[in-house]
Short mmCIF file of N, CA and C in Angstrom, two decimals:
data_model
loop_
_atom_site.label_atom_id
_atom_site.label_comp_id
_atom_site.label_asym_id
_atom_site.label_seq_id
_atom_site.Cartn_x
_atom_site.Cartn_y
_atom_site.Cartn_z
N UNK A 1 -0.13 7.77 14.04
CA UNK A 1 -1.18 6.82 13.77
C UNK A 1 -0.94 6.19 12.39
N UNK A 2 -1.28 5.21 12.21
CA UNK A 2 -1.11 4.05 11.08
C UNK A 2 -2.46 3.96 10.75
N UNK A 3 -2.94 4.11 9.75
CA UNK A 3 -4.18 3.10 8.34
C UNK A 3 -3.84 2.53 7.97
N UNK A 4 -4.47 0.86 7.89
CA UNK A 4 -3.60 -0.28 7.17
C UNK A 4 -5.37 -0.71 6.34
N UNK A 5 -5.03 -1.36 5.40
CA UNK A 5 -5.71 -2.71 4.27
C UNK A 5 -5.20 -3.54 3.74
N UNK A 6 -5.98 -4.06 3.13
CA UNK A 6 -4.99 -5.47 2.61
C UNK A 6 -5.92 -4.85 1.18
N UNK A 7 -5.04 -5.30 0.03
CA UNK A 7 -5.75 -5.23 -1.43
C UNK A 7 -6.38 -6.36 -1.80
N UNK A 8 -7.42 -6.38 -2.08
CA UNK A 8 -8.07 -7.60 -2.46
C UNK A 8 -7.84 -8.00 -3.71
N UNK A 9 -7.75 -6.60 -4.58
CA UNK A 9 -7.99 -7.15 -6.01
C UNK A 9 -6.61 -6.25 -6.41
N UNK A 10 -5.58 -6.65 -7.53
CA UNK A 10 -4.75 -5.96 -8.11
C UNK A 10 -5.39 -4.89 -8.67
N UNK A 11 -4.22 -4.33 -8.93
CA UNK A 11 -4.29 -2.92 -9.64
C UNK A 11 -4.85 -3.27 -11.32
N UNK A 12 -5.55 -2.66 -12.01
CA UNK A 12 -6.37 -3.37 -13.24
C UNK A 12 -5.17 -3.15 -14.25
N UNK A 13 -4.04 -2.37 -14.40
CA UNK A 13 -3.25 -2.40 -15.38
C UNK A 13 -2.12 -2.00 -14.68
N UNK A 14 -0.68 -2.63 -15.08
CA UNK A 14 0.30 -1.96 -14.66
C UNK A 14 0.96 -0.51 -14.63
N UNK A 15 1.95 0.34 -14.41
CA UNK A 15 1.56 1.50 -14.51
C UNK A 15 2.95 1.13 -15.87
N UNK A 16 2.79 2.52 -16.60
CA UNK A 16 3.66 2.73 -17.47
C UNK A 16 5.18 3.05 -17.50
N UNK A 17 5.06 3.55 -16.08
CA UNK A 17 6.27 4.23 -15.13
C UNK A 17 7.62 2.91 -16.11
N UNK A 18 8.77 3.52 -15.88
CA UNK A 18 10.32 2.29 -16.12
C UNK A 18 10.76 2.21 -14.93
N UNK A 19 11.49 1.29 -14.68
CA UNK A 19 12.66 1.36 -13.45
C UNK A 19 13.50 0.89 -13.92
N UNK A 20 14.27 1.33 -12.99
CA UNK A 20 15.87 1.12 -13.56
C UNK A 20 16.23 -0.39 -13.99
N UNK A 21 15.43 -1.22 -13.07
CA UNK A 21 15.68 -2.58 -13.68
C UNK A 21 15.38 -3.27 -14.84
N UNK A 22 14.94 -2.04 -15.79
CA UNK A 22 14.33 -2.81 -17.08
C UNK A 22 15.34 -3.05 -17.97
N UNK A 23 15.53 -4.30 -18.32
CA UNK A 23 16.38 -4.54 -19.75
C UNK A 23 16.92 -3.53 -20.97
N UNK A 24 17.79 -3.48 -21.19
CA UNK A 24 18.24 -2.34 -22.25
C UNK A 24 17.48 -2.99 -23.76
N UNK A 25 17.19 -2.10 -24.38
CA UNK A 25 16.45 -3.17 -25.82
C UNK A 25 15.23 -3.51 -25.48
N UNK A 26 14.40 -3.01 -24.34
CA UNK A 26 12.77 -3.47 -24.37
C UNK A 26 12.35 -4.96 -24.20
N UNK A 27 13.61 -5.53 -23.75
CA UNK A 27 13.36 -7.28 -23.45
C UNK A 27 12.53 -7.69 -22.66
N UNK A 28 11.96 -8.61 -22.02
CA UNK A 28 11.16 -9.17 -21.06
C UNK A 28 11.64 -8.70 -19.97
N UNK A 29 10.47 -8.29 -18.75
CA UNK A 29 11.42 -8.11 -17.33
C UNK A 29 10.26 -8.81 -16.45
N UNK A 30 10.69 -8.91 -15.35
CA UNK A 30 9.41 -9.61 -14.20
C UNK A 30 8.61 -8.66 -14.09
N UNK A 31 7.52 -9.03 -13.80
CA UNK A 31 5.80 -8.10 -13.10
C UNK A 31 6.79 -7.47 -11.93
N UNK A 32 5.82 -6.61 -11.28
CA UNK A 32 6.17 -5.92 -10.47
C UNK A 32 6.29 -6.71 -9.42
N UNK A 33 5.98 -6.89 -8.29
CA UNK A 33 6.02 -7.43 -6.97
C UNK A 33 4.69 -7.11 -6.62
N UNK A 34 3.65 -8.02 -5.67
CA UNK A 34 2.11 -7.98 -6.01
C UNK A 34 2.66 -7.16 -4.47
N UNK A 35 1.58 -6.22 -4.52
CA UNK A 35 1.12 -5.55 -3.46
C UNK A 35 -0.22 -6.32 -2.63
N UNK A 36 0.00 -6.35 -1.63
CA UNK A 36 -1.12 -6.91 -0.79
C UNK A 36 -1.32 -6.25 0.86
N UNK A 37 -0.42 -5.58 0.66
CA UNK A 37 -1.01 -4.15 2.00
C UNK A 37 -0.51 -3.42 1.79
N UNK A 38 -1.53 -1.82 2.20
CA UNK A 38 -1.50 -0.48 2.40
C UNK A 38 -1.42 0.09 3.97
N UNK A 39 -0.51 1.08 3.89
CA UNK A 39 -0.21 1.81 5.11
C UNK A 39 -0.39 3.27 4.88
N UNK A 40 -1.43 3.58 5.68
CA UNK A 40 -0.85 5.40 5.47
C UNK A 40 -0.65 6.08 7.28
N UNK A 41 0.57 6.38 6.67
CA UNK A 41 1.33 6.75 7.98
C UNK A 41 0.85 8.36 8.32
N UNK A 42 0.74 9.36 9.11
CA UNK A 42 1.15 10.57 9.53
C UNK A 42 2.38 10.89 9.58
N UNK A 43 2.73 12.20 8.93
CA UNK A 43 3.87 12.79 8.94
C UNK A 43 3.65 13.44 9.49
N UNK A 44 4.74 14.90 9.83
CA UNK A 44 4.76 15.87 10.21
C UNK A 44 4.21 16.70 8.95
N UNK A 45 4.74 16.31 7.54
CA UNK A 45 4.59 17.15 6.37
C UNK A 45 3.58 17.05 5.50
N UNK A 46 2.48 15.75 6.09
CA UNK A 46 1.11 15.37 5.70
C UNK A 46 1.29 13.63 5.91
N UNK A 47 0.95 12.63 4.77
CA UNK A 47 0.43 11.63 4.64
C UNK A 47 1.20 10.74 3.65
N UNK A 48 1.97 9.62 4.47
CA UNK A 48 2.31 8.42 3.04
C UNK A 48 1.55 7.42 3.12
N UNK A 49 1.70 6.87 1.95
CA UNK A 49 1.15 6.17 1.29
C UNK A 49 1.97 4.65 0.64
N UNK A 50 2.27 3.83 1.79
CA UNK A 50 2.91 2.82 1.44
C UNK A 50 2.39 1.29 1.23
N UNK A 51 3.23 1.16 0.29
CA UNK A 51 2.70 -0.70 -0.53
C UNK A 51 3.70 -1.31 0.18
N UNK A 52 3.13 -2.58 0.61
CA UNK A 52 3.58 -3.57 0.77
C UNK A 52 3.90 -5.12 0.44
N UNK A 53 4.45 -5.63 0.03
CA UNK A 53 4.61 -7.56 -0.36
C UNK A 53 3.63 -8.10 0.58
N UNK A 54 2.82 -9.14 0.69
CA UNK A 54 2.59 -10.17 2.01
C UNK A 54 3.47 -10.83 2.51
N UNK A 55 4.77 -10.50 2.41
CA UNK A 55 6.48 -10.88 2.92
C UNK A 55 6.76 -9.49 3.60
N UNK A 56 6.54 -8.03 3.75
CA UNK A 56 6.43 -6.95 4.19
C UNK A 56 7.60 -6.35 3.32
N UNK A 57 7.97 -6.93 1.93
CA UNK A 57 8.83 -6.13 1.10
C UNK A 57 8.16 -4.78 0.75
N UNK A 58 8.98 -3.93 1.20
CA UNK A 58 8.30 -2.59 0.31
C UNK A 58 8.49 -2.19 -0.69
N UNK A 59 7.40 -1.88 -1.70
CA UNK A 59 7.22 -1.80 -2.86
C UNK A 59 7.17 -0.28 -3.43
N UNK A 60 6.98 0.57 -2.94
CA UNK A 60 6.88 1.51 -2.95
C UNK A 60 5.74 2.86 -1.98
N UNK A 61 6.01 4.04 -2.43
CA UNK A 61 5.39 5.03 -0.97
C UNK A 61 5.05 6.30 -2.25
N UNK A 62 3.72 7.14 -1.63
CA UNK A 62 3.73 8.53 -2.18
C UNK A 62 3.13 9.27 -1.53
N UNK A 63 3.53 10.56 -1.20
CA UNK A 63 3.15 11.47 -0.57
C UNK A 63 1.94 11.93 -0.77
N UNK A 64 1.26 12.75 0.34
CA UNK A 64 0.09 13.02 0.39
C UNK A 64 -0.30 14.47 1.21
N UNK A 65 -0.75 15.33 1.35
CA UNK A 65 -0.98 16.52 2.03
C UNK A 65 -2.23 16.45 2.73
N UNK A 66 -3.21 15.39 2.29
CA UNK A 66 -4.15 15.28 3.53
C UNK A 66 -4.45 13.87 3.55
N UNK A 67 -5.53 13.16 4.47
CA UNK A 67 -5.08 11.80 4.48
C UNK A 67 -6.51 11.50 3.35
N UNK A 68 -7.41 12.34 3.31
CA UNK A 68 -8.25 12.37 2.13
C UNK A 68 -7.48 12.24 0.60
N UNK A 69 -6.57 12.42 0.44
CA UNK A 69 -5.56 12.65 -0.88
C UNK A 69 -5.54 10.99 -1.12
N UNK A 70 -4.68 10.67 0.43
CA UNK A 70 -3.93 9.36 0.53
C UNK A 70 -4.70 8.17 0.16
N UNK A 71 -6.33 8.46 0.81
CA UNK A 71 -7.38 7.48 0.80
C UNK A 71 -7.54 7.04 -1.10
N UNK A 72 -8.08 8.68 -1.27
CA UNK A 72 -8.27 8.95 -2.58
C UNK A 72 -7.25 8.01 -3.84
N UNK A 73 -6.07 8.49 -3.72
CA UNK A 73 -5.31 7.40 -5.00
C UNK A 73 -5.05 6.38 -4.60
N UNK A 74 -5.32 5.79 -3.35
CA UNK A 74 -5.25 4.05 -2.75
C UNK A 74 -6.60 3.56 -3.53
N UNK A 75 -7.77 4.19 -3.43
CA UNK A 75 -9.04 3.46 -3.91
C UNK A 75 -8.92 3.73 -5.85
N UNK A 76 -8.31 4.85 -6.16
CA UNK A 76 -7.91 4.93 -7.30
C UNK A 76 -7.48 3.63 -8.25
N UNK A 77 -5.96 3.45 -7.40
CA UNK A 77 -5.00 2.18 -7.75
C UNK A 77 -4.99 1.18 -7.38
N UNK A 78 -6.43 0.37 -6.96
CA UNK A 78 -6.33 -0.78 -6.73
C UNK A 78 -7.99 -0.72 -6.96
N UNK A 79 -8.27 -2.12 -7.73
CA UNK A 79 -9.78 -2.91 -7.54
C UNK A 79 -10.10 -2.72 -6.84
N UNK A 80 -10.06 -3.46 -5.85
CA UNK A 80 -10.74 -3.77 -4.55
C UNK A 80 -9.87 -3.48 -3.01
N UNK A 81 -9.91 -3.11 -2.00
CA UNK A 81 -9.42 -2.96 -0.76
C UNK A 81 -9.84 -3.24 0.25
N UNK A 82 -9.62 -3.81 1.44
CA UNK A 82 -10.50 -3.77 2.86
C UNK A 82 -10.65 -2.43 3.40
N UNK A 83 -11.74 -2.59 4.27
CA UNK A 83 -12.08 -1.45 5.04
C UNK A 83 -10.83 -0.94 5.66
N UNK A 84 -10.15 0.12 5.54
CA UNK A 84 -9.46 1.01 6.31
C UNK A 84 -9.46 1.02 8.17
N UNK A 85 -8.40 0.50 8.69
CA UNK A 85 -8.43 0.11 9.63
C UNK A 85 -7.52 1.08 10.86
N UNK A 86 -7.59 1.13 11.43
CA UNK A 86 -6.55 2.01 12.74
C UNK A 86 -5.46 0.49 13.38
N UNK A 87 -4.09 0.43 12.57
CA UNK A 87 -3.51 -0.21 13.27
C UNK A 87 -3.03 -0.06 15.00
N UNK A 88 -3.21 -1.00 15.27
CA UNK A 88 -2.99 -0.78 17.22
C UNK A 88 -1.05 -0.31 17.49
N UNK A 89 -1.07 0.24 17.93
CA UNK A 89 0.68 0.61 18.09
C UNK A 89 1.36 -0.21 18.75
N UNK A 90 0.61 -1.42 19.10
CA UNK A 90 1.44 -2.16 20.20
C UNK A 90 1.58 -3.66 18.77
N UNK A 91 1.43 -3.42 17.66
CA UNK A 91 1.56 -5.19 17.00
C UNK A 91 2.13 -3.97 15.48
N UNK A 92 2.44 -5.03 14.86
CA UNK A 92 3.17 -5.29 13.53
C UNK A 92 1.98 -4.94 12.58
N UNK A 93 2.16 -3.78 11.83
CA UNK A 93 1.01 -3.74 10.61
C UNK A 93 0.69 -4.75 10.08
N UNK A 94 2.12 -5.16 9.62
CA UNK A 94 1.72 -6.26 7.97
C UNK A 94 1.08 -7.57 8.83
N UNK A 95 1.29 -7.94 9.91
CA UNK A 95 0.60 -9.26 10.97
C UNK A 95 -1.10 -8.93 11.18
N UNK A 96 -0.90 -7.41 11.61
CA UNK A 96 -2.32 -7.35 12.00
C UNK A 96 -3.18 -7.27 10.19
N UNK A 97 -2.68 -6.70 9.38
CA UNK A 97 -3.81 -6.73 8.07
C UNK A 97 -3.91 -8.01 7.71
N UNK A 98 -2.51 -8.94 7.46
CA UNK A 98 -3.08 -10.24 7.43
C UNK A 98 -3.66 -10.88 8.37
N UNK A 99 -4.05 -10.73 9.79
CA UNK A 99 -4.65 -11.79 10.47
C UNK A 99 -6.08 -11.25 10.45
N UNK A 100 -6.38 -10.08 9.94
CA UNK A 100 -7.38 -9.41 9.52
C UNK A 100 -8.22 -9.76 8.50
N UNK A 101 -7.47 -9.97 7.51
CA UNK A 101 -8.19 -10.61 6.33
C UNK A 101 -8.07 -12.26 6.10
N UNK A 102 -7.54 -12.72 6.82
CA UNK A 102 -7.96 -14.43 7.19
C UNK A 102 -9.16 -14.32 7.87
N UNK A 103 -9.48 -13.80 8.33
CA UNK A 103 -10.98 -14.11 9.17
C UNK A 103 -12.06 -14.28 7.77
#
């Protein structure tokens, strides 16, 4: 089973985290890539927790041991979110949250 949202509102501060792509010397680097949908998938080993582009680039994923965890640092790390939804198994997440939040 799939949970999908769309983020309404960014995350209120970037995180502090580096990636490898940052400039040597502390130079300018690009923003992150805006997140604008959430997925939390079922594992066998509990619950991820994946970001998405509105292009369906993935941005990143974090593990979870119950889907209460997963819910929990999604409403954490972002402003605002849509209602938590049961994607249908027969269509495309990132199609159905956006044709979801055009309405």
């Amino acid at each position: 089973m799939i949970y999908c949202s769309a983020v309404l509102a960014p995350a209120p501060k970037p995180t502090a985290q580096a990636t490898s792509g940052d400039p040597p010397g502390g130079g300018t680097r690009r923003p992150p890539p805006a997140v604008k949908v959430l997925l939390i998938t079922e594992k066998l080993d509990g619950f991820v927790l994946q970001r998405l582009t509105d292009r369906g680039e993935h941005v990143g994923d974090t593990q979870h041991d119950t889907l209460d965890e997963a819910l929990s640092y999604a409403y954490a790390e972002y402003d605002a979110i849509s209602d938590w939804r049961s994607c249908p198994d027969d269509v495309d997440p990132l199609e159905y949250v956006q044709a979801r939040s055009a309405r």
